[in-house]
Coordinates of C-alpha atoms in Angstrom, one line a residue:
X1 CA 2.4 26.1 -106.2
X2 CA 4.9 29.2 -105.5
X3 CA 7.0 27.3 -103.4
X4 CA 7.3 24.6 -105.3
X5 CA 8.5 26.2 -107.7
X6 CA 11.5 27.6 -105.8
X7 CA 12.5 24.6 -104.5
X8 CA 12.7 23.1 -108.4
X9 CA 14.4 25.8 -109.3
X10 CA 17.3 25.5 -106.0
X11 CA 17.5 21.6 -107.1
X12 CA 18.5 23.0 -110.8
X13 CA 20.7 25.1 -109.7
X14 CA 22.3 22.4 -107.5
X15 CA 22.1 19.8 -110.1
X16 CA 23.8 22.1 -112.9
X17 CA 26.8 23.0 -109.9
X18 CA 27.6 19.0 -109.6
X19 CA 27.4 18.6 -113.4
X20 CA 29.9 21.4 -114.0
X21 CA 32.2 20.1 -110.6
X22 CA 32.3 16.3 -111.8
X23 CA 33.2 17.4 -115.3
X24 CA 35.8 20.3 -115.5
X25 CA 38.9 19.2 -115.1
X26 CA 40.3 18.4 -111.2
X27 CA 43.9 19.7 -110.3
X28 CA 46.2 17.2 -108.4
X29 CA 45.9 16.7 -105.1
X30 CA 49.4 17.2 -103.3
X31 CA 48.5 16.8 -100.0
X32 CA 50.9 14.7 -98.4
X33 CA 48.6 11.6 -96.1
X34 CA 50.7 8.1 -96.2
X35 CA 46.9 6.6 -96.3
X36 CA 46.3 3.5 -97.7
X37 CA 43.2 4.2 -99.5
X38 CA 44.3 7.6 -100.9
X39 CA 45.3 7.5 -104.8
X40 CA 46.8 11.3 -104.6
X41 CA 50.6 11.6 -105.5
X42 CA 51.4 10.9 -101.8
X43 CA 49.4 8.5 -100.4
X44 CA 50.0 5.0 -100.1
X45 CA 47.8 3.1 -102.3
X46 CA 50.1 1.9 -104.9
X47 CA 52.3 0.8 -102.1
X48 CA 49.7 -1.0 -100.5
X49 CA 48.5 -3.2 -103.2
X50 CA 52.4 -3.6 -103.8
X51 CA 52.2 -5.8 -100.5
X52 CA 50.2 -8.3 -101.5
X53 CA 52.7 -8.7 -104.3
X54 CA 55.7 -9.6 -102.2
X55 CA 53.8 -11.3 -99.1
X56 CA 52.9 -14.5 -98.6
X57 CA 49.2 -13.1 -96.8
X58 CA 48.3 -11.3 -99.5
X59 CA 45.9 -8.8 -98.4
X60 CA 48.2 -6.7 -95.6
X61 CA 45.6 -5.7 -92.6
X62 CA 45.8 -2.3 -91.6
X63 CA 45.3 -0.8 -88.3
X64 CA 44.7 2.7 -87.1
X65 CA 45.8 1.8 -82.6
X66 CA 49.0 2.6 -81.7
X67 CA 52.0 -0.3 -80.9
X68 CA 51.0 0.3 -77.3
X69 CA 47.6 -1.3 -77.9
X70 CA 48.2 -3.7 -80.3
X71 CA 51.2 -5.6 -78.9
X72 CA 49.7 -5.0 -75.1
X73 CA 46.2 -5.1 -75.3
X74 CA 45.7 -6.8 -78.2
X75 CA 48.7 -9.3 -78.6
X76 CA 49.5 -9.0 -81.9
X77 CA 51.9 -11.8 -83.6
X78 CA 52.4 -9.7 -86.7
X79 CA 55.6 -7.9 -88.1
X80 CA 54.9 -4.1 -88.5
X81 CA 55.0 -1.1 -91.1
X82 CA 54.5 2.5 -90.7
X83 CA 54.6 5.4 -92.9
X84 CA 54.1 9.0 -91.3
X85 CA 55.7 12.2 -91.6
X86 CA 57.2 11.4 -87.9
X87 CA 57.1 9.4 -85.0
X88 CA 56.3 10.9 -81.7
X89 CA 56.0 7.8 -79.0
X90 CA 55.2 8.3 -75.4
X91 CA 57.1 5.6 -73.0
X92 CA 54.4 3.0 -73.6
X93 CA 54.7 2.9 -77.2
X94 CA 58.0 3.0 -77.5
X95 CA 58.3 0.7 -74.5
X96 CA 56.0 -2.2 -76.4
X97 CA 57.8 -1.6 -79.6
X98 CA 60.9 -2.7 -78.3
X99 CA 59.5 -5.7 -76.6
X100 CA 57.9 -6.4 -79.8
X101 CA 61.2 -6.7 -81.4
X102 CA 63.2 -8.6 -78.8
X103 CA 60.8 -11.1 -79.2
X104 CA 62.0 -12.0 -82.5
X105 CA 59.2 -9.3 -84.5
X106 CA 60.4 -7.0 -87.6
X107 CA 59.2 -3.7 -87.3
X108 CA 59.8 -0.5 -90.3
X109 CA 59.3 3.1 -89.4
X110 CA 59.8 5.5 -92.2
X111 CA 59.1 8.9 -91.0
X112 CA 61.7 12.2 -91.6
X113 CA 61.2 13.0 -88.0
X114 CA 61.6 11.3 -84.4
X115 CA 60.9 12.4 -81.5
X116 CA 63.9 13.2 -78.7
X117 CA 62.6 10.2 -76.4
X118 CA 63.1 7.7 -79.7
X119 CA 66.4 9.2 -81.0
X120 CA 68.2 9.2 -77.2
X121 CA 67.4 5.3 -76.3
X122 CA 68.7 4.2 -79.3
X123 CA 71.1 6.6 -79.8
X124 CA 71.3 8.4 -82.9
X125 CA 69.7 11.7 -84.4
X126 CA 67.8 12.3 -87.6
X127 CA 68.0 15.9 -89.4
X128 CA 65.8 17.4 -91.7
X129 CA 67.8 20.1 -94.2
X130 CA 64.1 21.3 -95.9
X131 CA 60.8 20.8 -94.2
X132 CA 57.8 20.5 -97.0
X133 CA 54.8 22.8 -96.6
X134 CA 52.0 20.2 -97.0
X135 CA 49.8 23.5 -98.0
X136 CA 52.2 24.8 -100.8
X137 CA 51.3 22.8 -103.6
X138 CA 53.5 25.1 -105.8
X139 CA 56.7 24.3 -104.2
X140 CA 55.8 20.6 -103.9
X141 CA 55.7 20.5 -108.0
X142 CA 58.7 23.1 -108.2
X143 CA 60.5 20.3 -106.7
X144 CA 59.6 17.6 -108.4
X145 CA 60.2 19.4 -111.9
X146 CA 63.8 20.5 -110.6
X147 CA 66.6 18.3 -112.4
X148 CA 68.3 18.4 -109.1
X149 CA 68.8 14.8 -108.2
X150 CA 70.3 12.8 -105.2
X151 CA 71.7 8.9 -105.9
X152 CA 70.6 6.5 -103.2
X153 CA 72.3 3.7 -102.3
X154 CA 70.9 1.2 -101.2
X155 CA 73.3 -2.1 -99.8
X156 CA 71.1 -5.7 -99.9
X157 CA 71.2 -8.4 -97.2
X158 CA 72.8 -10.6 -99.9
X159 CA 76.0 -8.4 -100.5
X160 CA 74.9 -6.5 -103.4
X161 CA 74.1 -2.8 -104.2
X162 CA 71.8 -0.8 -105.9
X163 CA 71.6 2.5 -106.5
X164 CA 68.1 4.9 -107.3
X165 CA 68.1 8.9 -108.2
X166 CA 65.3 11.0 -106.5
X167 CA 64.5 14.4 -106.6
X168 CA 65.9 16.3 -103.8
X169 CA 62.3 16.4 -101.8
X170 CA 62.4 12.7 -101.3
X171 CA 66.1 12.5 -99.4
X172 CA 65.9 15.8 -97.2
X173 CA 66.0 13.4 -94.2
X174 CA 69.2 11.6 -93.3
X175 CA 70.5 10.1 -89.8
X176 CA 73.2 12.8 -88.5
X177 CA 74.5 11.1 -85.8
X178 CA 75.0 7.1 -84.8
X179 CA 76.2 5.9 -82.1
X180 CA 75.2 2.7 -81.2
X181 CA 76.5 -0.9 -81.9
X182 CA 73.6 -2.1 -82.2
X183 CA 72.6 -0.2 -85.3
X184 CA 74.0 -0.8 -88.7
X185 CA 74.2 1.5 -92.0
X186 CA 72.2 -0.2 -95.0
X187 CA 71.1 2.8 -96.9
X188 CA 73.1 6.3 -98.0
X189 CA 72.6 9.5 -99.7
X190 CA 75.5 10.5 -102.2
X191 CA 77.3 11.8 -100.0
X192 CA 77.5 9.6 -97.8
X193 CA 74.5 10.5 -95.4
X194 CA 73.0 7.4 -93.9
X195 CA 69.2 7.4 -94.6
X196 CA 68.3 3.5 -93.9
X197 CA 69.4 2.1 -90.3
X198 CA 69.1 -1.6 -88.8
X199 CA 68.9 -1.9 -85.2
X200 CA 69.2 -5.4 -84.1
X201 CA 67.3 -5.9 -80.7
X202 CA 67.2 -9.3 -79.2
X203 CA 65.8 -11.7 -82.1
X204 CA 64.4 -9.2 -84.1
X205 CA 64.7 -6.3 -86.4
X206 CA 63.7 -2.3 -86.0
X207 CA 64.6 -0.6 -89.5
X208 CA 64.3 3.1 -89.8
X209 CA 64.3 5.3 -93.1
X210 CA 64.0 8.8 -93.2
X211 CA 62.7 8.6 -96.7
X212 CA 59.0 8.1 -96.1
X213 CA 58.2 9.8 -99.8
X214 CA 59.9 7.0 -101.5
X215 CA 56.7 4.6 -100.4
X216 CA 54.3 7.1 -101.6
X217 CA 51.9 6.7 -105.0
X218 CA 54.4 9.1 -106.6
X219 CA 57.3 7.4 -106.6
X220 CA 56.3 3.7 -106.2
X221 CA 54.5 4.2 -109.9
X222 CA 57.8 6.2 -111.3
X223 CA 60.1 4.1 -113.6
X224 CA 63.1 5.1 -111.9
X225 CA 62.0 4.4 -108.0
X226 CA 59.6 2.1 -108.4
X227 CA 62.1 -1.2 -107.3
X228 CA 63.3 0.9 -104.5
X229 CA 60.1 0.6 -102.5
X230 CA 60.0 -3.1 -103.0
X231 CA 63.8 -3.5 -102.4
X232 CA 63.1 -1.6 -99.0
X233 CA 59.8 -4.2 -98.2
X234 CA 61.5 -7.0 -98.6
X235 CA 63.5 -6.5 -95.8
X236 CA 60.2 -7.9 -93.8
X237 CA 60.4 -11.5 -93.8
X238 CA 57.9 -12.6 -96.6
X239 CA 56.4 -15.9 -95.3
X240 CA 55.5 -13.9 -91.4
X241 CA 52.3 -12.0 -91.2
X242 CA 52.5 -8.5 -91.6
X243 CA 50.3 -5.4 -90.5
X244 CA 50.4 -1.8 -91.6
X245 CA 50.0 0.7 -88.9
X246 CA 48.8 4.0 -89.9
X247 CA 47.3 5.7 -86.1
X248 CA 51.2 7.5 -86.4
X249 CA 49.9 9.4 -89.5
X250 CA 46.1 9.3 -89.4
X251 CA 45.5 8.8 -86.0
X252 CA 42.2 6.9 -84.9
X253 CA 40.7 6.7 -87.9
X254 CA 38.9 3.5 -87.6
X255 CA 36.4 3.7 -90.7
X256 CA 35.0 5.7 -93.0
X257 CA 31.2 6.9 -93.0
X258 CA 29.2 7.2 -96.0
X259 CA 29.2 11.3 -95.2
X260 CA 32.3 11.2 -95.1
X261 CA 33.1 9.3 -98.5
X262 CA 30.9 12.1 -99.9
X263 CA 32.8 15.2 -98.1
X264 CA 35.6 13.8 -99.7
X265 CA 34.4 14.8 -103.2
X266 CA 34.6 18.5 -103.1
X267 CA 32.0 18.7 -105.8
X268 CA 29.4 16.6 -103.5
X269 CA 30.7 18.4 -100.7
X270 CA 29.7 22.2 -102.3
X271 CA 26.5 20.9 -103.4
X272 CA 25.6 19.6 -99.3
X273 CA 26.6 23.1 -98.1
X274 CA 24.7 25.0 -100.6
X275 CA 21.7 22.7 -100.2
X276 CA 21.8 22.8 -96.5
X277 CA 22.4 26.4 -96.8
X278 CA 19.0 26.6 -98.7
X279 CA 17.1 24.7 -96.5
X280 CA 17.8 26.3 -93.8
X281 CA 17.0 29.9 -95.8
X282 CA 13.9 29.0 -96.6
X283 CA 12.9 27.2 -93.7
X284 CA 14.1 31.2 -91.9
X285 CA 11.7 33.0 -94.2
X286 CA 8.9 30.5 -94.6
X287 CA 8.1 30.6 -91.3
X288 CA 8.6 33.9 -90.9
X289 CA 5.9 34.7 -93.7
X290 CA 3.8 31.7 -91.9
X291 CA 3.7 32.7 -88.4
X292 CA 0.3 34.1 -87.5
X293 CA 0.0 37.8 -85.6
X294 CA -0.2 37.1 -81.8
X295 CA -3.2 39.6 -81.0
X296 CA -1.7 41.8 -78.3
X297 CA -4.2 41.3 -75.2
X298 CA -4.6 44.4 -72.7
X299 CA -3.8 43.6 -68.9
X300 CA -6.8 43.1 -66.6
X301 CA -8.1 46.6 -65.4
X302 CA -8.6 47.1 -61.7
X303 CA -12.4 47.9 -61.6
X304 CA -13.1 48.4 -57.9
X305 CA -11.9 52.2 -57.4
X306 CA -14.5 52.8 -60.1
X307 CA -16.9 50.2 -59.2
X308 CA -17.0 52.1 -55.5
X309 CA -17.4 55.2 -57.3
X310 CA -20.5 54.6 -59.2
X311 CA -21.8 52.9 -55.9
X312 CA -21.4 55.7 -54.3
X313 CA -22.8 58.3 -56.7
X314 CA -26.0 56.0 -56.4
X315 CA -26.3 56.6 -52.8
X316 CA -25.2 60.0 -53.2
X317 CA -28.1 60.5 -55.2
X318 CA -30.7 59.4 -52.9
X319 CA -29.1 61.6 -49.8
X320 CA -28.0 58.2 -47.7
X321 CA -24.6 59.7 -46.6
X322 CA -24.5 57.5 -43.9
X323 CA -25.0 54.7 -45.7
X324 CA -22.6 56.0 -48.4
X325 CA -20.0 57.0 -45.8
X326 CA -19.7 53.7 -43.8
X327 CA -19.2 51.6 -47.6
X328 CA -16.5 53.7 -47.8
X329 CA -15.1 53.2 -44.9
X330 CA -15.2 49.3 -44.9
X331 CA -13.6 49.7 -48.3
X332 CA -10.9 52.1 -46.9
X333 CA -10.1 49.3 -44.1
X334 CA -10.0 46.4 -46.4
X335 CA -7.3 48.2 -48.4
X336 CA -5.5 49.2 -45.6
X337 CA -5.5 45.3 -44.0
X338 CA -5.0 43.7 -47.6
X339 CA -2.0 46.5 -48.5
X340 CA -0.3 47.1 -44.9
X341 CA -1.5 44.4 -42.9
X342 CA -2.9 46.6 -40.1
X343 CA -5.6 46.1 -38.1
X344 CA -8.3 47.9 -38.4
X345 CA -10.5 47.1 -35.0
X346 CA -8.9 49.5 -33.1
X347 CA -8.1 53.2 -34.9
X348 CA -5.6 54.4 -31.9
X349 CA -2.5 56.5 -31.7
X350 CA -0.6 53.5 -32.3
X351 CA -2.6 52.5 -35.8
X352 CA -2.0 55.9 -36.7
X353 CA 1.7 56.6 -36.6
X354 CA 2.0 52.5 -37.9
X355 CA -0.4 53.5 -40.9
X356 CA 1.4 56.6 -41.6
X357 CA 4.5 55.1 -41.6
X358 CA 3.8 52.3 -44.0
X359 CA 1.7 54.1 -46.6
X360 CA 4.2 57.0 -46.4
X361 CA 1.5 59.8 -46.7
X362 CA 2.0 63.0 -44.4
X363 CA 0.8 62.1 -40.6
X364 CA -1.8 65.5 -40.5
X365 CA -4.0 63.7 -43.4
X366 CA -3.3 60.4 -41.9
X367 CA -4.5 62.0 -38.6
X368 CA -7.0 64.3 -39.9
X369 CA -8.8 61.0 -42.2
X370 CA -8.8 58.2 -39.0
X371 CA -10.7 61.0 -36.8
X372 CA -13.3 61.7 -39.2
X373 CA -13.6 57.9 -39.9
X374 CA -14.3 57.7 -36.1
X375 CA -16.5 60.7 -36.1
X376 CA -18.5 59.2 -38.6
X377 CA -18.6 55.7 -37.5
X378 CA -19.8 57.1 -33.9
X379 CA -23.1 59.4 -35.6
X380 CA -26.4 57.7 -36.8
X381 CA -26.6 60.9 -39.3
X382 CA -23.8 62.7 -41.4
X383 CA -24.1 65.8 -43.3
X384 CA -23.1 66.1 -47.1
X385 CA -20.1 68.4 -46.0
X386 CA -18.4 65.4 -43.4
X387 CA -19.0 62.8 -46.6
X388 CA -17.5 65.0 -49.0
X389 CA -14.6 66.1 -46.7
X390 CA -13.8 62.6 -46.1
X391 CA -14.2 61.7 -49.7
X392 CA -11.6 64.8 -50.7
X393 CA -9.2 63.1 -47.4
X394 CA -9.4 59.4 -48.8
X395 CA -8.5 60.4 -52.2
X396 CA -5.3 61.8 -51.1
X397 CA -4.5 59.2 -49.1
X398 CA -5.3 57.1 -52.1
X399 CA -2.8 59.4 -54.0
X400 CA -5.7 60.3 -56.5
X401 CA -5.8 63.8 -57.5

């Protein structure tokens, strides 16, 4: 009844933590993830319902395998999309994405970073004037709040412009350098800083932007950006399938457990550790307070040196010190064939100096204690003196004192 009444009380305690999590007010998330499924500030869920909007498909398939696998692997038909912080492509990737394209595909990467091996085979460099701290949260609103804005311009594939203001955050990226033919200016910064690039490659299309923030929740809900993002999508061709990639950003992420649908609620995810936390405590002391006293059994006493002594206080007693002396003896030989592995047929010279160098006891005792044995072994009749004189000489060879 005790411990039931712990464990209610733990389950309160638990119950009142969630109560109190689920209902005091949550702080934003700022964390910066380009996923699909996240409704935070900067992820991408806004942006993905926007797709089915202005494609043909209507629900837009995402996929978390790199280019590599999908066009190679997988053979893929679609047109692509990918949001991520940067692009780092190893030779297959980048490899497949331009076959992808050559083969009359339209691919856009928005990321404020490339890596070396993208920029140089293409030829042109992107540059990052302020990197954002994912972690600071308070710089990420600082920003935001700052009336320090940037005009975008943004040139359309029917001749016109338009232009959009964004915080400073949003257009820290632009292109530095370009020096290909291939690769024509659609999208510029204020002054003049290219921050939208079209790279035509066989039949197809590559577009880059260095504004990847622009696709996020934030912005794609804000009065004053929200068209950008769509402007910027409909560069895809609307009636061609389309898939969003998002292994550049979240990696292998292929689905979502139910555990991890709870972790992601840091109230349900406190109340797991503290639970698990409890369990485990009370499953420590509980069987700690359980566990029965092992009884603590004495080692097996070695009875025959006393066993031989009573023996021979019997015959002692009735004046046999023959018979006494010889049940020594035969005692005194078993140890010595069980403990040194002599034999004990033939007490010689040899026997001797082999016995006293095995049991380590001085050779004059060793000496002195096999001639008595033979002494006695060769009499019918023995006096008290020669039993207890072999008695005191056995007993030092035993090392009892």
């Amino acid at each position: 009844m005790k411990d039931k009444k712990y464990l209610i009380f733990f389950i309160a305690i638990i119950t009142i933590y969630v109560v109190y999590e689920m209902q005091k007010p949550k702080s934003e998330d700022w964390t910066v993830t380009y996923h699909y499924r996240d409704r935070i500030p900067f992820g991408t869920f806004a942006t993905h319902d926007l797709l089915k909007d202005l494609f043909d498909q209507g629900d837009v398939p995402s996929s978390f395998k790199t280019i590599y696998e999908l066009v190679e692997q997988e053979e893929v038909d679609d047109n692509f999309l990918a949001i991520a912080g940067n692009f780092i492509f190893d030779d297959n990737d980048f490899n497949s994405l331009l076959e992808h394209v050559e083969k009359g595909h339209t691919v856009f990467l928005a990321a404020q970073d490339f890596s070396t091996r993208f920029e140089d085979s293409l030829r042109f460099e992107a540059y990052l004037e302020q990197r954002l701290n994912p972690s600071d949260f308070t710089q990420i609103v600082n920003e935001l709040a700052e009336e320090t804005k940037t005009k975008v311009r943004f040139a359309l594939p029917n001749g016109n412009e338009e232009t959009f203001v964004f915080p400073t955050l949003t257009t820290a990226a632009y292109f530095s350098k370009v020096e290909s033919d291939s690769i024509t200016e659609m999208a510029w910064r204020e002054d003049g800083k290219p921050v939208l690039l079209k790279y035509n490659s066989g039949q197809g299309n590559l577009y880059l932007s260095t504004m990847p923030l622009a696709f996020t929740n934030y912005f794609v809900l804000h009065e004053e950006t929200s068209a950008f993002a769509s402007s910027m999508l409909s560069l895809l061709p609307e009636d061609e399938p389309l898939m969003h990639i998002e292994y550049y950003q979240m990696g292998k992420l292929e689905s979502r457990s139910e555990i991890r649908a709870l972790l992601s609620y840091p109230a349900l995810r406190w109340a797991i550790f503290i639970l698990l936390a409890t369990v485990f405590i009370f499953i420590l002391f509980e069987s700690k307070r359980r566990q029965r006293i092992i009884a603590v059994i004495p080692p097996v006493k070695n009875a025959t040196l006393e066993f031989v002594n009573t023996l021979g206080q019997l015959y002692h007693q009735q004046k046999n010190h023959k018979n006494l002396a010889q049940k020594r003896i035969l005692f005194w030989k078993d140890y010595i064939r069980s403990h040194y592995t002599l034999r004990t047929d033939k007490l010689d010279e040899a026997f001797k100096l082999e016995l006293t160098r095995k049991s380590g006891v001085e050779k004059a005792k060793v000496f002195d204690l096999v001639e008595l044995v033979e002494r006695i072994e060769a009499n019918d009749m023995i006096e008290e003196g020669e039993l207890l004189m072999m008695e005191k000489l056995m007993n030092e060879f035993y090392g009892i004192v």
